[in-house]
Coordinates of N, CA and C and ligand atoms in Angstrom, one line a residue:
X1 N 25.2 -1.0 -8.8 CA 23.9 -0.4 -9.2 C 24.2 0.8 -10.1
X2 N 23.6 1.0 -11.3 CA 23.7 1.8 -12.4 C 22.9 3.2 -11.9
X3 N 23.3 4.1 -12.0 CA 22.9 5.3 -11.9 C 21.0 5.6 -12.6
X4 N 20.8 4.7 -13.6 CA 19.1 4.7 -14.0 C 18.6 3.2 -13.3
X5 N 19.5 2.5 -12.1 CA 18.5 1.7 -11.6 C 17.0 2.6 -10.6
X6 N 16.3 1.9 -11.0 CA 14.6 2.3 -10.3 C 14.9 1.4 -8.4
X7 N 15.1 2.7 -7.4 CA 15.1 2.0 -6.6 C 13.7 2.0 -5.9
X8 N 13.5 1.0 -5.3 CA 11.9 0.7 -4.7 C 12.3 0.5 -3.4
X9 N 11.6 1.4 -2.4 CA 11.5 1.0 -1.0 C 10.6 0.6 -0.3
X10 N 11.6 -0.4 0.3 CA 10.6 -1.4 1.4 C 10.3 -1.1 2.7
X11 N 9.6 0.2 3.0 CA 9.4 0.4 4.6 C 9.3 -1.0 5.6
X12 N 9.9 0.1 6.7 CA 10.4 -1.2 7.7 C 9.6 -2.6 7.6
X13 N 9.6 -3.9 7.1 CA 9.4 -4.7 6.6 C 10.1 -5.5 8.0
X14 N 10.7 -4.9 8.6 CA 10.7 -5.6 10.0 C 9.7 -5.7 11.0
X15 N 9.3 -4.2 11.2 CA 8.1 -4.5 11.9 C 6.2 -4.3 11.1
X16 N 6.5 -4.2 9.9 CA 5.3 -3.7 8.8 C 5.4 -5.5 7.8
X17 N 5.9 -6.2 8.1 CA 5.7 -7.6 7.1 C 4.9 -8.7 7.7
X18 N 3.9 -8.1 8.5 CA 3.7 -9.6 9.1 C 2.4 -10.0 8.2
X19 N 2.0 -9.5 7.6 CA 1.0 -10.0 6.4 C 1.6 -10.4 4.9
X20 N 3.0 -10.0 4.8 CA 3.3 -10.5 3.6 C 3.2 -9.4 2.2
X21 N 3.0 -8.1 2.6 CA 3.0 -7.7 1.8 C 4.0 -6.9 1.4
X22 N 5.0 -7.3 1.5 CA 6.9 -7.3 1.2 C 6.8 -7.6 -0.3
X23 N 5.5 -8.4 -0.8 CA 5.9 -9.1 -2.0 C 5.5 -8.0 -3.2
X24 N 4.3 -7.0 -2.5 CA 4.4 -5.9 -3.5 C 5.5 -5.3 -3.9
X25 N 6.6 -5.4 -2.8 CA 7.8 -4.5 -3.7 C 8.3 -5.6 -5.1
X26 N 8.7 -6.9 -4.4 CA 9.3 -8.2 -5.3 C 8.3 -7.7 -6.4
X27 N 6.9 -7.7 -7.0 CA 6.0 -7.5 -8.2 C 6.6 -6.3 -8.8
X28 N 6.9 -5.3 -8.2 CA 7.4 -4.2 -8.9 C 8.9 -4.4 -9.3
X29 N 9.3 -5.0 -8.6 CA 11.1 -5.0 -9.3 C 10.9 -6.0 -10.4
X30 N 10.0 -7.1 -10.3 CA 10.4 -8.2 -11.5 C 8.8 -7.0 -12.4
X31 N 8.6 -6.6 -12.5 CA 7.5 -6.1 -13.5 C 9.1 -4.9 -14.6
X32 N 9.4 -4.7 -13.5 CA 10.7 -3.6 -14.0 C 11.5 -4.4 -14.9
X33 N 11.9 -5.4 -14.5 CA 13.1 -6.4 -14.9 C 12.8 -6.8 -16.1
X34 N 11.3 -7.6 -16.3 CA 10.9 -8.1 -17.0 C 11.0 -6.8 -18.8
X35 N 10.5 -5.9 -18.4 CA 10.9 -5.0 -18.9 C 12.1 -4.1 -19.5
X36 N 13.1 -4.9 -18.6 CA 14.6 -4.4 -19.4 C 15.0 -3.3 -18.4
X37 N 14.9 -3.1 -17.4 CA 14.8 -1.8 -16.3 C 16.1 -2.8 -15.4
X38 N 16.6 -1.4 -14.8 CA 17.3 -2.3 -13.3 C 16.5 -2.1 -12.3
X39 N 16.4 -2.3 -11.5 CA 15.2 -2.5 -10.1 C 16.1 -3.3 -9.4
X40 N 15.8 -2.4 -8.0 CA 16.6 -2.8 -6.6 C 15.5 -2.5 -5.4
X41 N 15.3 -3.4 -4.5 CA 14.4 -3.4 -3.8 C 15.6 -2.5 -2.4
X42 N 15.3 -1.5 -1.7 CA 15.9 -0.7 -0.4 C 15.2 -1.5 0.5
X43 N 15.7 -1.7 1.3 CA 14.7 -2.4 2.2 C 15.7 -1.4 3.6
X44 N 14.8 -0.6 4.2 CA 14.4 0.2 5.0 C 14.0 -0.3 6.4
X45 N 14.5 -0.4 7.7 CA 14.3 -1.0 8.8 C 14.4 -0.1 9.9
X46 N 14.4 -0.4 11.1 CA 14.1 0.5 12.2 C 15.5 0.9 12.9
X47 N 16.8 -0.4 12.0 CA 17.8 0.9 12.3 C 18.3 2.0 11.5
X48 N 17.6 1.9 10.5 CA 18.1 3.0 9.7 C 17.0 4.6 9.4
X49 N 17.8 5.3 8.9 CA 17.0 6.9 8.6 C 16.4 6.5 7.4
X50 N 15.5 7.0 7.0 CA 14.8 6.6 5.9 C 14.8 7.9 4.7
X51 N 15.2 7.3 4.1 CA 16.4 7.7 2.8 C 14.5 8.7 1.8
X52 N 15.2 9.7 1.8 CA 13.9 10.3 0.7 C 13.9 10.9 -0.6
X53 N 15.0 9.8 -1.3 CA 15.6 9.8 -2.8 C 15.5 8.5 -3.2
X54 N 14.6 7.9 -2.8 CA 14.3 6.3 -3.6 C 12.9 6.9 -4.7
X55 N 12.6 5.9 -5.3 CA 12.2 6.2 -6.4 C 10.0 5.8 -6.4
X56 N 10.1 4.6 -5.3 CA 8.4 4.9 -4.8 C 9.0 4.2 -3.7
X57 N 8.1 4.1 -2.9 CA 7.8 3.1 -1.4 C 6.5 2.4 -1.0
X58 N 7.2 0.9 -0.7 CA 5.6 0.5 -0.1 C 5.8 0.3 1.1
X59 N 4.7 0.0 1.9 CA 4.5 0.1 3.0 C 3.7 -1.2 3.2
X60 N 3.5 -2.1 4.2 CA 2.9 -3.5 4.8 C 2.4 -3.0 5.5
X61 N 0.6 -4.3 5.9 CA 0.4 -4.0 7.3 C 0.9 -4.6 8.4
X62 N 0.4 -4.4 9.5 CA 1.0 -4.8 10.7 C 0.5 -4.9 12.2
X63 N 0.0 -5.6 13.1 CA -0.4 -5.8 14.5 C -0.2 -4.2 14.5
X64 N -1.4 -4.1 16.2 CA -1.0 -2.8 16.3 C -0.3 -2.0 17.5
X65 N 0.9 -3.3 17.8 CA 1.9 -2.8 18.4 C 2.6 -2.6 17.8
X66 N 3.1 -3.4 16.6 CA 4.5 -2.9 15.6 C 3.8 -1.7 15.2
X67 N 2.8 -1.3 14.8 CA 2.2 -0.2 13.3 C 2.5 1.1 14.7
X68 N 2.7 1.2 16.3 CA 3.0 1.9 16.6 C 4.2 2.3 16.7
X69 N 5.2 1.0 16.5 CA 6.7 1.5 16.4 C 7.0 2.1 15.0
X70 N 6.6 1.4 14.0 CA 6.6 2.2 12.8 C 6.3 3.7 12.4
X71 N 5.3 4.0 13.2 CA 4.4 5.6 13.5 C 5.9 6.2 14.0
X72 N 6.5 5.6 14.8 CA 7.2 7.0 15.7 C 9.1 6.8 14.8
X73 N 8.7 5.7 14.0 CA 10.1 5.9 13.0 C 10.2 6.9 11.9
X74 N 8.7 6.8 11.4 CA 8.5 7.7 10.2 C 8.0 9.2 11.0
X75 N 8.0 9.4 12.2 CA 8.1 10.4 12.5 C 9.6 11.3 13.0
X76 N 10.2 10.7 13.5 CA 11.4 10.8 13.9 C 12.7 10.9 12.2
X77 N 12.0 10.4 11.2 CA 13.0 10.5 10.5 C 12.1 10.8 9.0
X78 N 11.7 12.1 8.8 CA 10.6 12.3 7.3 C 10.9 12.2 6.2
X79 N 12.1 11.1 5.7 CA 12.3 10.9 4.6 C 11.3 10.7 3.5
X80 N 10.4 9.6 4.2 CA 8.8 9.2 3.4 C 8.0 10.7 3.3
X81 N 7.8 11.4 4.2 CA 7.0 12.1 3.4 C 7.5 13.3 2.4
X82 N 8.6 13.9 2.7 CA 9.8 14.6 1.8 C 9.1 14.0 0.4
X83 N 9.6 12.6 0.3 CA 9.9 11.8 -1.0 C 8.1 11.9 -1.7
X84 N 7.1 12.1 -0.7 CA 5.7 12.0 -1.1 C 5.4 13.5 -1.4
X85 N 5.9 14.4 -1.0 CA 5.6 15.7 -1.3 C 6.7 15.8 -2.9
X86 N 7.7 15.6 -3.3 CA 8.1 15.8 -4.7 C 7.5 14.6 -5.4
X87 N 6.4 13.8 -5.1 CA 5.6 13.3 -6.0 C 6.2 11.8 -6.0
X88 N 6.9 11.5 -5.8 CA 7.5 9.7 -5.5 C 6.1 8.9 -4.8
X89 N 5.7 7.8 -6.0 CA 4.9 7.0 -5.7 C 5.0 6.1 -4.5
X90 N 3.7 6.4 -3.5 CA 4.1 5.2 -2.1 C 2.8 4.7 -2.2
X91 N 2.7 3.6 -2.0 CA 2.0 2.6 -1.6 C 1.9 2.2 -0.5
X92 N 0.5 2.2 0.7 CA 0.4 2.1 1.9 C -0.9 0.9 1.6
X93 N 0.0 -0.1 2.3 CA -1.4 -1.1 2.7 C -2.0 -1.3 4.2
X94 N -3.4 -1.4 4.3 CA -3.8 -1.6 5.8 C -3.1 -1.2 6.9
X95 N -2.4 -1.3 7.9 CA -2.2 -0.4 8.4 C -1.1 0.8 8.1
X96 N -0.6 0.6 7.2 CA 0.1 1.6 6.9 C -0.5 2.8 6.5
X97 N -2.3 2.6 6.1 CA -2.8 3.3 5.7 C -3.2 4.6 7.1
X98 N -3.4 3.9 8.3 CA -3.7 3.7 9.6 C -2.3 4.8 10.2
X99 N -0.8 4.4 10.0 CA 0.0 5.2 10.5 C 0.4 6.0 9.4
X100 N 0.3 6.7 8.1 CA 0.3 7.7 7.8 C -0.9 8.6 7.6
X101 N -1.9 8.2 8.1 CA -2.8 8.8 8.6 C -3.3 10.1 9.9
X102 N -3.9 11.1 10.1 CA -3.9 11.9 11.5 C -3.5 11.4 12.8
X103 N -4.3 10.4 12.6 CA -4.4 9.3 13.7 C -4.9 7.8 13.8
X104 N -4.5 7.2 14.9 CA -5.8 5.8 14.4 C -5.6 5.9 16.4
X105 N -6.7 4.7 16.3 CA -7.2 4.5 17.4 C -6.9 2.7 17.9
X106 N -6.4 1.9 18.5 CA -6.2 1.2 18.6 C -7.3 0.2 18.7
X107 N -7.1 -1.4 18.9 CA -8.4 -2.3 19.3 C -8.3 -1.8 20.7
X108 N -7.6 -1.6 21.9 CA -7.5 -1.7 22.9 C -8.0 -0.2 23.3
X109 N -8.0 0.5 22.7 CA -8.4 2.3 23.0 C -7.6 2.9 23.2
X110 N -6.2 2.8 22.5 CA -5.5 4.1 22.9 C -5.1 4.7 21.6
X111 N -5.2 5.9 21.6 CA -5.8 6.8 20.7 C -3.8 7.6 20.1
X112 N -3.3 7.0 19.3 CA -2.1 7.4 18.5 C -1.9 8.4 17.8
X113 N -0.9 9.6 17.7 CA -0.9 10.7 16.7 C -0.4 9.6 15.4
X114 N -0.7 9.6 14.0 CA 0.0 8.9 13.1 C 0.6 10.4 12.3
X115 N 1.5 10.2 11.0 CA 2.6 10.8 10.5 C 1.8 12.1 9.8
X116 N 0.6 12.1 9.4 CA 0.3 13.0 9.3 C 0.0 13.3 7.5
X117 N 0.7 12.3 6.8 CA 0.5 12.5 5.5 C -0.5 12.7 4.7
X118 N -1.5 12.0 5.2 CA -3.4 11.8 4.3 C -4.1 12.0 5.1
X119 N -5.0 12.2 5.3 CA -6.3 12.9 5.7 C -7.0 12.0 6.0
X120 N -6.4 11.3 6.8 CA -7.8 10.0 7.1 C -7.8 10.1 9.0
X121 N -8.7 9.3 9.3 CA -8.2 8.8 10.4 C -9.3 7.4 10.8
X122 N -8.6 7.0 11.7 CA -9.0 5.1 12.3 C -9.6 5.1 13.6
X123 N -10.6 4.0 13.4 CA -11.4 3.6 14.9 C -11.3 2.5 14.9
X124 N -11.6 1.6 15.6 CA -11.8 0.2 15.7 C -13.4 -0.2 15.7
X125 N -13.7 -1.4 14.8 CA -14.6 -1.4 14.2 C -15.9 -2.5 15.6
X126 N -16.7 -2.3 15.3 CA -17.3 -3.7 16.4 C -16.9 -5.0 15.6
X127 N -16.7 -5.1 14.6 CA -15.7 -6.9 14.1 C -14.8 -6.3 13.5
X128 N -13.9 -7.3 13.2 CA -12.6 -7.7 12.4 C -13.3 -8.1 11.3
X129 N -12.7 -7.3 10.5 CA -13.3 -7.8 8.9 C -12.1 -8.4 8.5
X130 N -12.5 -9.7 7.8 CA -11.7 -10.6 7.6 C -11.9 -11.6 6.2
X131 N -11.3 -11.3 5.4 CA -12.1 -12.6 4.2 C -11.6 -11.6 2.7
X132 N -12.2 -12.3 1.5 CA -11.7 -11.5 0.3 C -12.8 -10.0 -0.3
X133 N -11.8 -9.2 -0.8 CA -12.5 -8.1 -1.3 C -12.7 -7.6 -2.4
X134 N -13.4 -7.0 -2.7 CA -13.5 -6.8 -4.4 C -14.1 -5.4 -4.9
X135 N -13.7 -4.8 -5.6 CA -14.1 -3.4 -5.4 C -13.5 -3.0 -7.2
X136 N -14.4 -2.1 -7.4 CA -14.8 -1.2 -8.4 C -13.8 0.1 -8.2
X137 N -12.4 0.0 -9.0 CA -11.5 1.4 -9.1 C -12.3 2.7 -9.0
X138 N -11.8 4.1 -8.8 CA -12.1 4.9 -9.0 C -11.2 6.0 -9.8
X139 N -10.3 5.6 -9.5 CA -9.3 6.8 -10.2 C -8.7 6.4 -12.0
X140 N -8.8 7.5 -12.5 CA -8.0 6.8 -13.8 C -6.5 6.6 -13.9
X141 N -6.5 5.7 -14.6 CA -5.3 4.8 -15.0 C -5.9 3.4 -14.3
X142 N -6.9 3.1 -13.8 CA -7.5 1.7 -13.3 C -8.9 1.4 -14.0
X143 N -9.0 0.6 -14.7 CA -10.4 0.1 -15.3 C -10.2 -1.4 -14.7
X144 N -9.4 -2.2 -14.0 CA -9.9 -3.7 -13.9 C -10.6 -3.9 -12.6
X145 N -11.3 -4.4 -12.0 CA -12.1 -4.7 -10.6 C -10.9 -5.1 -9.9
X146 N -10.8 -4.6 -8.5 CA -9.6 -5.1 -7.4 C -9.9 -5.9 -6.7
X147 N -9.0 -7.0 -6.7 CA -9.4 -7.8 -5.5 C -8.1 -8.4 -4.2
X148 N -8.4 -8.6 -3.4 CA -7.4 -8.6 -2.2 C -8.4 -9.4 -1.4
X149 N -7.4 -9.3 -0.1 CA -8.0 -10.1 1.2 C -7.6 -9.2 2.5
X150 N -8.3 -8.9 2.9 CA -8.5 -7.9 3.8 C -8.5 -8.5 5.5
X151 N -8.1 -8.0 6.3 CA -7.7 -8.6 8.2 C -7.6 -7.2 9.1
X152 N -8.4 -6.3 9.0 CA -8.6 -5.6 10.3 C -9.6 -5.2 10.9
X153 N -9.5 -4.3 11.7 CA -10.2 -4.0 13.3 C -10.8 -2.6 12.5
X154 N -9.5 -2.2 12.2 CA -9.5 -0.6 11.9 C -10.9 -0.3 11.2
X155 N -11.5 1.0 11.1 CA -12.4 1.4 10.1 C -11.8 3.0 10.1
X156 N -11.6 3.2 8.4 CA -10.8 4.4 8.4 C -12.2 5.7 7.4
X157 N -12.0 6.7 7.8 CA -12.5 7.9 7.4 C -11.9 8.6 6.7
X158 N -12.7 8.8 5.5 CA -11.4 9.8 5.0 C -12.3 11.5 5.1
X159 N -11.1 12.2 5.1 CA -11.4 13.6 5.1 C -11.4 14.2 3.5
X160 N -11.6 15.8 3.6 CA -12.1 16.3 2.3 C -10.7 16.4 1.5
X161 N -9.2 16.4 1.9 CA -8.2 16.2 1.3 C -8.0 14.7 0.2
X162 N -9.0 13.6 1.0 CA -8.5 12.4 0.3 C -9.8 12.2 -0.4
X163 N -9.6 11.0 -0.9 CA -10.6 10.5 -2.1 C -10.9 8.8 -1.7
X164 N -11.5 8.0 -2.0 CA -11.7 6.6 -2.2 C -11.2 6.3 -3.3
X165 N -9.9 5.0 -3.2 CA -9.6 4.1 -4.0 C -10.1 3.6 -5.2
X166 N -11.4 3.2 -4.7 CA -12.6 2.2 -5.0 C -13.5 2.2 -4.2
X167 N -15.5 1.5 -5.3 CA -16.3 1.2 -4.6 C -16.1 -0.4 -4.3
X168 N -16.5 -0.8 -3.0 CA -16.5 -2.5 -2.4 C -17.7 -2.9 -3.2
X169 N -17.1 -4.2 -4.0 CA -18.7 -4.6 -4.3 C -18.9 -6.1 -3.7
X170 N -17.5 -6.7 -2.9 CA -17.5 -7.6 -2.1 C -16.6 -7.7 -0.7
X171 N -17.1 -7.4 0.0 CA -16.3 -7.6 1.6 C -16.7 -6.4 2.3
X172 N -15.8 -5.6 3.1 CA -15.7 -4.3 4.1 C -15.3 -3.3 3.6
X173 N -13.5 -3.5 3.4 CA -13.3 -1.9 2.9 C -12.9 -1.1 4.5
X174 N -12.9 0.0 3.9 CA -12.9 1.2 4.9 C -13.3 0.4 6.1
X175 N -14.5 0.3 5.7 CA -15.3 0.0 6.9 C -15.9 0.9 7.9
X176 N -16.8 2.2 7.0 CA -17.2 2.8 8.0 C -18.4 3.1 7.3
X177 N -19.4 2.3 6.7 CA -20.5 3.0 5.9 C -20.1 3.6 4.4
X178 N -19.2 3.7 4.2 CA -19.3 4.6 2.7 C -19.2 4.1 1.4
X179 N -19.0 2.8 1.9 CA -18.7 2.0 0.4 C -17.4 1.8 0.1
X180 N -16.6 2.8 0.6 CA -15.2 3.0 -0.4 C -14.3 1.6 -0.1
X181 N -13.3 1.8 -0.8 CA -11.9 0.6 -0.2 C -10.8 1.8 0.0
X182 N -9.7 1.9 0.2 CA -8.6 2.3 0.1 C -8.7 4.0 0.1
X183 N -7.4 4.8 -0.1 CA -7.4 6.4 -0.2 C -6.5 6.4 -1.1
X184 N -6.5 7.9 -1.6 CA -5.5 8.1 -2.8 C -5.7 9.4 -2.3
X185 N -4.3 10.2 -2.3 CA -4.5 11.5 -1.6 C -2.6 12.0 -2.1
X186 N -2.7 12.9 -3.2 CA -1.1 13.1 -4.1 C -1.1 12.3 -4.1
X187 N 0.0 11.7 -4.1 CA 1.2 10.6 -4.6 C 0.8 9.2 -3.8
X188 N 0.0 9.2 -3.2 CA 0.1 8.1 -2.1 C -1.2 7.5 -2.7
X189 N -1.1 6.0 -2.1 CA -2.1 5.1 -2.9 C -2.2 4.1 -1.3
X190 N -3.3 4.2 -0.6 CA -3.5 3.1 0.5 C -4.6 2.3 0.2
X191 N -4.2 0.8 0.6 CA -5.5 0.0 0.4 C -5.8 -1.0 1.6
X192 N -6.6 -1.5 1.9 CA -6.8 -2.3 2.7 C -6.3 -3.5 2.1
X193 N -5.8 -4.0 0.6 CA -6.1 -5.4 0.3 C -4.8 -6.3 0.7
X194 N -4.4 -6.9 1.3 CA -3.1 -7.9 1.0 C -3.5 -8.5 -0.1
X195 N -2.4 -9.9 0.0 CA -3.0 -11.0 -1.3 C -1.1 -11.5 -1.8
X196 N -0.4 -10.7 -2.0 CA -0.3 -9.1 -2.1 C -0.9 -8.5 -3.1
X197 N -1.2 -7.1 -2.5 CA -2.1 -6.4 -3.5 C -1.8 -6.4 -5.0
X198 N -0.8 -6.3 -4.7 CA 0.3 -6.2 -6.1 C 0.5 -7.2 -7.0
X199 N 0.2 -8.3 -6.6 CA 0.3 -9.7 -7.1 C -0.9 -10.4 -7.7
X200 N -1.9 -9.6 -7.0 CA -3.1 -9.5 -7.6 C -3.8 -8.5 -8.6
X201 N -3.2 -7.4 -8.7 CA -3.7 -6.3 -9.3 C -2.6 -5.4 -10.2
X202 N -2.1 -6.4 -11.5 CA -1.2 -5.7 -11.8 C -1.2 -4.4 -12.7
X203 N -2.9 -4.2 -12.9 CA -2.8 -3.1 -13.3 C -2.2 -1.9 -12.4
X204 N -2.6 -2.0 -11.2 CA -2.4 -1.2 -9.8 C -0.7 -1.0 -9.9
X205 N 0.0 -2.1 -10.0 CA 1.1 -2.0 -10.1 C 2.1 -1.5 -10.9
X206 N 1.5 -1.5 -12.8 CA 2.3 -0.6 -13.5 C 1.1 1.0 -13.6
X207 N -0.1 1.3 -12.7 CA 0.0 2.8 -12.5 C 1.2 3.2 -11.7
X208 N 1.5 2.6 -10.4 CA 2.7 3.0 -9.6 C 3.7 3.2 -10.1
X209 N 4.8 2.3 -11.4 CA 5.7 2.1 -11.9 C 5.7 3.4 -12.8
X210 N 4.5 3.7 -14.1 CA 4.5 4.4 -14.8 C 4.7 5.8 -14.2
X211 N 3.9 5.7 -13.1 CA 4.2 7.4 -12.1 C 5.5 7.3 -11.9
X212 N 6.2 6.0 -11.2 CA 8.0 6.1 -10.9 C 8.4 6.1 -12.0
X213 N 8.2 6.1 -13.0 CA 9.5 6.5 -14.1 C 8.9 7.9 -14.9
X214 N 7.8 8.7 -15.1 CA 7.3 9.6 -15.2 C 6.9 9.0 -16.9
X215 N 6.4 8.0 -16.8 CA 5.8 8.3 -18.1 C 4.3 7.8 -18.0
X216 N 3.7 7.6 -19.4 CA 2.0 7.9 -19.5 C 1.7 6.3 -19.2
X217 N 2.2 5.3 -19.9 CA 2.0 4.1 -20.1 C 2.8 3.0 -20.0
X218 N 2.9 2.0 -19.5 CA 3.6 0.9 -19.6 C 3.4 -0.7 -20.8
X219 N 4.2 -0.8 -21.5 CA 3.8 -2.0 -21.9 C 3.7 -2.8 -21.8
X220 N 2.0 -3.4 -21.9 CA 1.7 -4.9 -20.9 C 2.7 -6.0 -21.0
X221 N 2.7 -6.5 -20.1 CA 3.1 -8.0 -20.1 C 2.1 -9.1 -20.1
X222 N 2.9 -9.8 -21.2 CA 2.0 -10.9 -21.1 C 1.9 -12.1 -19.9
X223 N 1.4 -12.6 -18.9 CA 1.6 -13.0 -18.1 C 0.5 -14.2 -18.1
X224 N 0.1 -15.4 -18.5 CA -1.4 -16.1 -18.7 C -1.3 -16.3 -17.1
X225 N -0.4 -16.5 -16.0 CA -0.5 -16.9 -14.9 C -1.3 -16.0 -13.4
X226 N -0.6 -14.5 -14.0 CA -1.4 -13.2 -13.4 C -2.8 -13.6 -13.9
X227 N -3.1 -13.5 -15.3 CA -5.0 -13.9 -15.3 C -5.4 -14.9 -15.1
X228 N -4.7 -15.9 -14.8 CA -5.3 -16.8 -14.1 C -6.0 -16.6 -13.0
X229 N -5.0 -16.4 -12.4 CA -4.8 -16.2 -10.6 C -6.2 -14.9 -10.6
X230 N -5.9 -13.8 -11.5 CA -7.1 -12.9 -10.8 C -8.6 -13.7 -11.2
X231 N -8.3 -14.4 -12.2 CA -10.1 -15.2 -12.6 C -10.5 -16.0 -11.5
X232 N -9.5 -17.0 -10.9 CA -9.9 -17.4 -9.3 C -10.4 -16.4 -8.2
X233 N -9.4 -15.7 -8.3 CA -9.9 -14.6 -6.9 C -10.8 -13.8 -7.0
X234 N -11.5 -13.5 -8.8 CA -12.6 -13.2 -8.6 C -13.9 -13.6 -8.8
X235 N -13.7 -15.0 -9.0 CA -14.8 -16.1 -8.3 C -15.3 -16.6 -7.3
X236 N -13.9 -16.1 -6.3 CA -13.8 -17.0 -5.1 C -15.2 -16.5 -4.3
Ligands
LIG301 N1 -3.7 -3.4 13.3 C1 -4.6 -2.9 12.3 C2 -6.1 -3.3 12.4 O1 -6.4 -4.3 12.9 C3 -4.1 -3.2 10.9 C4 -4.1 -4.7 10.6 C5 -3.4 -5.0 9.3 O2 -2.5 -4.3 8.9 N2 -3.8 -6.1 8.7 O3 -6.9 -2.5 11.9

C-alpha cells in the first residue's frame, strides 16, 4: 500500500453487514480506482481497536442485538469519533444511524446509551417500515432524488445539532412525522436507505469521496449501467 492510497473503513461488518451494506465501501474503492486513485477497503471487526487515521468510514445496518454489540465497541475504543471530529467522512446507514446516536430504544423496550456522536435519538415505531424510498436531498453538493430500500422498527428524531438528509417523497424515512430521511450532522452522513445506498446514489458517493480527498469536485464517470439501475428504482 502506497503512502497516497485512500483508505476506507469498513466498521464492524461482522456484526453491522447483515443488510449488505458492506457494498457501499466496495462503490467507493472501485469509484476511486476507476479514477486512477489507490483505495483499500480496512475492514474493522470486533476484534480489533478501531484505527482513527483511515480516510472515511461506513457503517451497515444491523438486528438489534448485533447494533448493541457494535454500540459498546465504538464505545470502548473512539477511534470513529476522533476520526469524525478532524472532519473524516463517515457514512452511517440505518442502524448505525441508531448507535451513533444519544440513544435508541429497542423493539423489545430496552432503552441503550448509543456513542454519542449526532444528535438524534430512536423509538420503535408501531410498524416496520419496509419497502423502497425516495426522497428529495437537502444539502448541497446533492441535486439527484435518493433512492434506497429501507427495513426498520426504529423512528429517529433529530435534535437542533443535526439537520435532515432529505425530504421523503416515497416510503417512511425517519419515521416520526417530519418528512425527513436520514441526518447529516459535521462530517457524518446517516441514512435509512440500503440498496446499497451507494450503489444506488452515486452522486452521494463522490460528495463522500470529494470530502475524503479534500477537494471541490470529482469527475463524473460515465457509467450507462448506474443510470440505468437508478431509472428502475425510480419507477419502481
Ligand atoms: N434494528 C434497527 C431497527 O429495526 C435497525 C434495522 C436496520 O439496520 N435495518 O430499527
Amino acid at each position: 500500500m502506497s503512502e497516497s492510497t485512500v483508505r476506507i473503513g469498513l466498521v464492524l461488518p461482522d456484526v453491522m453487514g447483515t443488510y449488505g451494506d458492506g457494498g457501499n465501501a466496495v462503490v467507493l474503492r472501485q469509484r476511486l480506482r476507476m479514477r486512477g486513485y489507490d483505495a483499500e477497503i480496512v475492514e474493522i471487526t470486533l476484534r480489533d481497536p478501531v484505527p482513527d487515521s483511515l480516510d472515511l468510514y461506513t457503517l451497515g445496518g444491523a438486528e438489534d442485538s448485533a447494533q448493541r454489540l457494535a454500540t459498546r465497541h465504538l464505545q470502548k475504543y473512539p477511534g470513529l469519533q476522533q476520526a469524525a471530529e478532524r472532519g473524516a467522512p463517515v457514512l452511517a446507514i440505518c442502524a448505525a444511524i441508531q448507535v451513533l446516536g444519544h440513544w435508541y430504544e429497542t423493539s423489545s423496550g430496552e432503552k441503550v446509551d448509543g456513542v454519542g456522536m449526532i444528535d438524534v435519538t430512536t423509538s420503535p415505531q408501531d410498524k416496520r417500515a419496509i419497502g423502497e424510498v425516495a426522497t428529495t436531498p437537502m444539502i448541497p453538493g446533492l441535486s439527484q432524488p435518493l433512492t434506497g430500500f429501507e427495513n426498520h422498527r426504529g423512528g429517529t428524531k433529530l435534535g437542533g445539532e443535526a439537520t435532515g438528509l432529505a425530504r421523503v417523497t416515497r416510503g417512511v424515512g425517519n419515521g416520526v412525522g417530519d418528512g425527513l430521511e436520514g441526518v447529516v450532522q459535521g462530517s457524518v452522513i446517516g441514512t435509512y436507505m440500503h440498496g446499497p445506498a451507494l450503489a444506488r446514489n452515486p452522486e452521494l458517493a463522490d460528495l463522500l469521496l470529494s470530502r475524503a480527498l479534500g477537494v471541490d469536485s470529482l469527475a463524473p464517470l460515465n457509467l450507462p449501467e448506474v443510470d440505468q439501475l437508478r431509472r428502475e428504482r425510480l419507477r419502481a
